[in-house]
PDB file of C-alpha atoms in Angstrom:
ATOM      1  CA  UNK A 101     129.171 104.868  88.069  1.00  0.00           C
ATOM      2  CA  UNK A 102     126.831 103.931  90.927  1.00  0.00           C
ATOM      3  CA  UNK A 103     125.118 107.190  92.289  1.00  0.00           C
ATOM      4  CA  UNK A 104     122.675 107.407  95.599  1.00  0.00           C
ATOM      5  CA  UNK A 105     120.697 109.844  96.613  1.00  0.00           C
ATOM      6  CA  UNK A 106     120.052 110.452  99.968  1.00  0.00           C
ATOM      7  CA  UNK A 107     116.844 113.096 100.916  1.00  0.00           C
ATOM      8  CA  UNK A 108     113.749 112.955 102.976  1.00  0.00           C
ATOM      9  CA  UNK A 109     111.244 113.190  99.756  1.00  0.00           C
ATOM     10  CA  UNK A 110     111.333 113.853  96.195  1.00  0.00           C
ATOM     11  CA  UNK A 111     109.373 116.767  95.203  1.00  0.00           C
ATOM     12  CA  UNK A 112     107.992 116.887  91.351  1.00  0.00           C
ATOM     13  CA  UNK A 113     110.011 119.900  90.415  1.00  0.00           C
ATOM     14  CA  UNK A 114     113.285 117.491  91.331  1.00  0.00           C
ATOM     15  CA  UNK A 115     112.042 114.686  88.813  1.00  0.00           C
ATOM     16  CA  UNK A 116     113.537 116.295  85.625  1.00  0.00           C
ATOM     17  CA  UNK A 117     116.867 116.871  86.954  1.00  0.00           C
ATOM     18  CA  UNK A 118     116.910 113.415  88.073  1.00  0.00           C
ATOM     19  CA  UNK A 119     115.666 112.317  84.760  1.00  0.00           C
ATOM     20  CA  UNK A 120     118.849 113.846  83.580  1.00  0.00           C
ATOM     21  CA  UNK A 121     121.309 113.399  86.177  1.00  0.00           C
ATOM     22  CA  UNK A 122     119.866 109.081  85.772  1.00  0.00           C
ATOM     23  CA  UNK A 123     121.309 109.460  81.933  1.00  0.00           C
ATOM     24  CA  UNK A 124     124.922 110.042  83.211  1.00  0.00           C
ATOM     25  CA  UNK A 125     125.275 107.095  85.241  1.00  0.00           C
ATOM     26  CA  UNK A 126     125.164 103.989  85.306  1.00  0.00           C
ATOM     27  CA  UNK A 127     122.588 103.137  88.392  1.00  0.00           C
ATOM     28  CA  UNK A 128     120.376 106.202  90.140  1.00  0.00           C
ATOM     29  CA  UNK A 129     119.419 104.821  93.393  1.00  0.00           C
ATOM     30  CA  UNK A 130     117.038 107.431  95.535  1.00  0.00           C
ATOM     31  CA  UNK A 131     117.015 106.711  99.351  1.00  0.00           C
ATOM     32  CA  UNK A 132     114.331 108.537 101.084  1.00  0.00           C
ATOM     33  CA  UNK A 133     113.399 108.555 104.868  1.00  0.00           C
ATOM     34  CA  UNK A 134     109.919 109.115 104.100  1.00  0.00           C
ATOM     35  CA  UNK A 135     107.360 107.560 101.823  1.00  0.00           C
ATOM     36  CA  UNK A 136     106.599 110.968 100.058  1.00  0.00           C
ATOM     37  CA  UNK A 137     108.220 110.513  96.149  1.00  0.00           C
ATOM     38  CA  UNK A 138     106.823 112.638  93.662  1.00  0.00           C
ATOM     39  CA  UNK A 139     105.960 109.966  90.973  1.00  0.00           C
ATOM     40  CA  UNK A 140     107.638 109.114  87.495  1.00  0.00           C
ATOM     41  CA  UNK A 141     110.963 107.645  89.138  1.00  0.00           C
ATOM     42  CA  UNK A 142     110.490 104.383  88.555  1.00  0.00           C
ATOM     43  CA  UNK A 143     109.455 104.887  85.004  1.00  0.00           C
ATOM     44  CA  UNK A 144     112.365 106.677  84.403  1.00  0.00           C
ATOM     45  CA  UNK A 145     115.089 103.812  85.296  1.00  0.00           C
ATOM     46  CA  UNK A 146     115.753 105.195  88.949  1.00  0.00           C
ATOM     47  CA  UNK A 147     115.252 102.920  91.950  1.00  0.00           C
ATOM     48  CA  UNK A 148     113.953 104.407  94.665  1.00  0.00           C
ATOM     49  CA  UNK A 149     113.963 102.617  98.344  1.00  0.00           C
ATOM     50  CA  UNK A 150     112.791 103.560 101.280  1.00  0.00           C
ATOM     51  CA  UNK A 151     114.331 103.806 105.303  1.00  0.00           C
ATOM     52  CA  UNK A 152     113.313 103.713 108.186  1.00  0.00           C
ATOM     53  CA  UNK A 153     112.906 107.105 110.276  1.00  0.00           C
ATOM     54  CA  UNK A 154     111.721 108.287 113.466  1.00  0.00           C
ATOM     55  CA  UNK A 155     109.867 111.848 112.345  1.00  0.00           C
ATOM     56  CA  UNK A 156     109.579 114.629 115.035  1.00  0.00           C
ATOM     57  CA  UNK A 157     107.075 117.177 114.565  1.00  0.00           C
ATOM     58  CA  UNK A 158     108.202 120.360 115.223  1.00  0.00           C
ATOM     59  CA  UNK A 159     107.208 123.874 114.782  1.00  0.00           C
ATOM     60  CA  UNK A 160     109.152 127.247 114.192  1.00  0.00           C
ATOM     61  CA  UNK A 161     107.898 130.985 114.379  1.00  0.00           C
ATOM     62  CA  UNK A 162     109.925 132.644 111.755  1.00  0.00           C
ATOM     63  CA  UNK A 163     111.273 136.252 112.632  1.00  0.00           C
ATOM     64  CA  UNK A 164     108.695 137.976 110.015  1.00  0.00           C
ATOM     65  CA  UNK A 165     105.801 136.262 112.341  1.00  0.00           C
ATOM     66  CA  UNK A 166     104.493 133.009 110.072  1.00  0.00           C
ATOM     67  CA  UNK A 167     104.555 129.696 112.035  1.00  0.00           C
ATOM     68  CA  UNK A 168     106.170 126.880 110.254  1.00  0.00           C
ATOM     69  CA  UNK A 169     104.950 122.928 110.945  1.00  0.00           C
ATOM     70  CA  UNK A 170     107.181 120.456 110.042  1.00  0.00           C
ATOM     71  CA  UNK A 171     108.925 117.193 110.818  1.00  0.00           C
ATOM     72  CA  UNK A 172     112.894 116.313 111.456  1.00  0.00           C
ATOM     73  CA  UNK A 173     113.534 112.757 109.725  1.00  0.00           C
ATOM     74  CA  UNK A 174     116.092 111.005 111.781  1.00  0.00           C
ATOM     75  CA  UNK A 175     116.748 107.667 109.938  1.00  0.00           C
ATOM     76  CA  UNK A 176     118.104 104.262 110.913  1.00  0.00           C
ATOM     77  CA  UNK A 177     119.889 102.123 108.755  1.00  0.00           C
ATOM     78  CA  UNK A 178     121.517 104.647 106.368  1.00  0.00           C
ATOM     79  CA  UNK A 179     125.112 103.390 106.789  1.00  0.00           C
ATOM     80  CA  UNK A 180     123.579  99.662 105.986  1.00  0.00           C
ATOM     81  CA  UNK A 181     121.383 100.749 103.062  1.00  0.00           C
ATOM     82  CA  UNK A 182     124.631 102.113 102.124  1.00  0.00           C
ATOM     83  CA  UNK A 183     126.768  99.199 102.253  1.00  0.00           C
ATOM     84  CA  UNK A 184     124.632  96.860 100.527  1.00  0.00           C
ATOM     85  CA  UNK A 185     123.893  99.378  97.338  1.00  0.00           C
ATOM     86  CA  UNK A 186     127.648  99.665  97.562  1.00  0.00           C
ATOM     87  CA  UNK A 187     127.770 103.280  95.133  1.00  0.00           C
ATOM     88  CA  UNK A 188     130.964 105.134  94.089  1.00  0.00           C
ATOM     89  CA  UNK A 189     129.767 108.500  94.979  1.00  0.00           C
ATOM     90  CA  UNK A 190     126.664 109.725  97.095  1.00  0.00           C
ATOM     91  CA  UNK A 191     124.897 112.651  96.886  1.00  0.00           C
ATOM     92  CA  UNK A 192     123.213 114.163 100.285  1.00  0.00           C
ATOM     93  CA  UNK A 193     120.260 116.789 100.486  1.00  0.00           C
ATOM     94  CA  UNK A 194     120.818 119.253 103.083  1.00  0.00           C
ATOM     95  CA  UNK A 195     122.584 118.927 106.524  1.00  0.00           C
ATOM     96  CA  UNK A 196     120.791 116.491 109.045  1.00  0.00           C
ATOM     97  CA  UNK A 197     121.207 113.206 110.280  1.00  0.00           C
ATOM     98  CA  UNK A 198     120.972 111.405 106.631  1.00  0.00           C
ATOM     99  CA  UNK A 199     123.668 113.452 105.866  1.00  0.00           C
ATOM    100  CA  UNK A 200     125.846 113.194 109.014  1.00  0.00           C
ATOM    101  CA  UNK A 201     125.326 109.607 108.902  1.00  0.00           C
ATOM    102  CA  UNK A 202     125.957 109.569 104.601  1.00  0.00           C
ATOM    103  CA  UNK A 203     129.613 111.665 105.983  1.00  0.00           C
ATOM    104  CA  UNK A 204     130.491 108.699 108.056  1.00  0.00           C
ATOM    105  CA  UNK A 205     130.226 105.951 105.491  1.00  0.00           C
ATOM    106  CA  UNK A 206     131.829 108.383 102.861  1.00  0.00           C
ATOM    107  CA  UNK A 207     135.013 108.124 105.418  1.00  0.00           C
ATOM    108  CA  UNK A 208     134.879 104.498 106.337  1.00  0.00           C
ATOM    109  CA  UNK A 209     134.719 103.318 102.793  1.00  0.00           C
ATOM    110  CA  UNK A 210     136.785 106.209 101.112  1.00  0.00           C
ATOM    111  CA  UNK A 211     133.485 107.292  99.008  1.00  0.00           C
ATOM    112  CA  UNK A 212     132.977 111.016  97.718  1.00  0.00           C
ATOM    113  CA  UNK A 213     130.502 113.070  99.438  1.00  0.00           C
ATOM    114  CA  UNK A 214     128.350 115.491  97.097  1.00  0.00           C
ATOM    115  CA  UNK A 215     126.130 117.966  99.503  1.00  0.00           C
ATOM    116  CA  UNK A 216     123.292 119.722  98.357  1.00  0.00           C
ATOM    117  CA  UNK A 217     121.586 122.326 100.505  1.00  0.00           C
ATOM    118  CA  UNK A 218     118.562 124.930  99.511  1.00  0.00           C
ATOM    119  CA  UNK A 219     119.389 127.393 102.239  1.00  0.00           C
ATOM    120  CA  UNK A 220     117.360 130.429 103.497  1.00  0.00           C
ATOM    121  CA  UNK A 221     119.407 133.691 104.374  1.00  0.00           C
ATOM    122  CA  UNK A 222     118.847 133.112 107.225  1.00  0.00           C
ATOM    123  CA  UNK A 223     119.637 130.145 107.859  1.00  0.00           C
ATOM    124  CA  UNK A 224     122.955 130.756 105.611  1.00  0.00           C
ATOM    125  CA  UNK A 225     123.716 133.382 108.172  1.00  0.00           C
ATOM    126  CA  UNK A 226     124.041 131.225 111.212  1.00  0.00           C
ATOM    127  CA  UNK A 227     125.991 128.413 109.398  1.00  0.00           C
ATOM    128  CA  UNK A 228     128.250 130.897 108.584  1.00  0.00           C
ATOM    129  CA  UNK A 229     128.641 131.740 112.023  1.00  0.00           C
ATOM    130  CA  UNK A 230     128.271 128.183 113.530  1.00  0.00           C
ATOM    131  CA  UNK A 231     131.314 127.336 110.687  1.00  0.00           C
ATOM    132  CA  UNK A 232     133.677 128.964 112.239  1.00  0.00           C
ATOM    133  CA  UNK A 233     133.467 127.083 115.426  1.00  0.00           C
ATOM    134  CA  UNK A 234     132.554 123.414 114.282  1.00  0.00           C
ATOM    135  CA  UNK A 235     135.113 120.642 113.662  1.00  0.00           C
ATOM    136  CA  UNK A 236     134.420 118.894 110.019  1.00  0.00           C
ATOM    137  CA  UNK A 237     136.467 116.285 110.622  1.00  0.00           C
ATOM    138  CA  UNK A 238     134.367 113.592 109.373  1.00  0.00           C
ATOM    139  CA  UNK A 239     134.080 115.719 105.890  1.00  0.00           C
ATOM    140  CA  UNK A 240     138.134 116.477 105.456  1.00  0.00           C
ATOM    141  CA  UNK A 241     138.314 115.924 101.414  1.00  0.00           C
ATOM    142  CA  UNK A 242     135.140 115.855 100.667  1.00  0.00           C
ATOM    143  CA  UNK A 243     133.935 119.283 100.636  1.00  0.00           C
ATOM    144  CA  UNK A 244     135.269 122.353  98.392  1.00  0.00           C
ATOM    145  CA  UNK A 245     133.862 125.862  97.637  1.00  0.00           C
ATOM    146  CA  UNK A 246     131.498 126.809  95.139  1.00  0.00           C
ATOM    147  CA  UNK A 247     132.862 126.287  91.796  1.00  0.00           C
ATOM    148  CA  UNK A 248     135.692 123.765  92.839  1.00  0.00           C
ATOM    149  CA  UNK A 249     136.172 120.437  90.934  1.00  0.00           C
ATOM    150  CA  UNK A 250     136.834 117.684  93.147  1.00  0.00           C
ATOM    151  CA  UNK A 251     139.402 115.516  91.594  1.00  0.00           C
ATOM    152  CA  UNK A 252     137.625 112.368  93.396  1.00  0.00           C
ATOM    153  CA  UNK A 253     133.969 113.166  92.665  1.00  0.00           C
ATOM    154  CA  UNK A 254     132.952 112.007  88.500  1.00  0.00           C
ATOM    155  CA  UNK A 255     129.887 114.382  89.336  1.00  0.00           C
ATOM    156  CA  UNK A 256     132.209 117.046  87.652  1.00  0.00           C
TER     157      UNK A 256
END
């Protein structure tokens, strides 16, 4: 099986579980929108390339009064990247444009879509909220509850 891996960086914490995760597959492809990759990757048999991205800088006061800097990644050339590594199953991190963009090729080309999301409470509380209202269209058979085995995804 052909796996990507779509984020905006690789932290060092992430590598082992890579590591293993590269050891059930056949090809571990990492596709980051930015140039920040915690390093052992290559050593360990996973490719790692790169894409473009516009990054925003932005900054958030959280509710507890500590200001947060950081930057929204909002890549070009995902669905492309995509097309030419040709995988049987991708893997997203978190819910942003990668992601949204990842959910669009997973439809056109009939691929499984694995999401992965390290959510706050807080932030948990409004997608509950905002889940009720939003139209997944583009993910119909792709997502499933905590602890469901998707019958299309060899993740499982």
């Amino acid at each position: 099986m052909k796996l990507v891996f779509l984020t905006n960086h690789v932290s060092p914490y992430r590598v082992s579980t890579l590591v293993a995760l590269r050891k059930r597959v056949d090809r571990l492809t990492i596709v980051l929108s930015s140039r920040d990759c915690a390093p052992g990757l290559p050593e360990a048999d996973i490719e790692v390339e790169y894409l473009n991205s516009i990054k925003i800088p932005r900054t958030r006061r959280h509710a507890n009064g500590y200001i947060e800097r950081y930057e929204v990644h909002v890549p070009y050339g995902v669905i492309g990247t995509l097309r030419r590594l040709e995988p049987d199953c991708l893997l997203a991190a978190e819910f942003g444009a990668r992601t949204a963009m990842g959910a669009v090729y997973c439809k056109l080309y009939s691929k499984p879509l694995v999401v992965h999301a390290d959510l706050s409470e807080e932030y948990e509380r409004g997608a509950r909220q905002g889940a009720q209202d939003a139209p997944y269209d583009a993910f119909e058979g792709y997502r499933s509850r905590a602890g469901e085995r998707s019958e299309r995804c060899p993740l499982h």
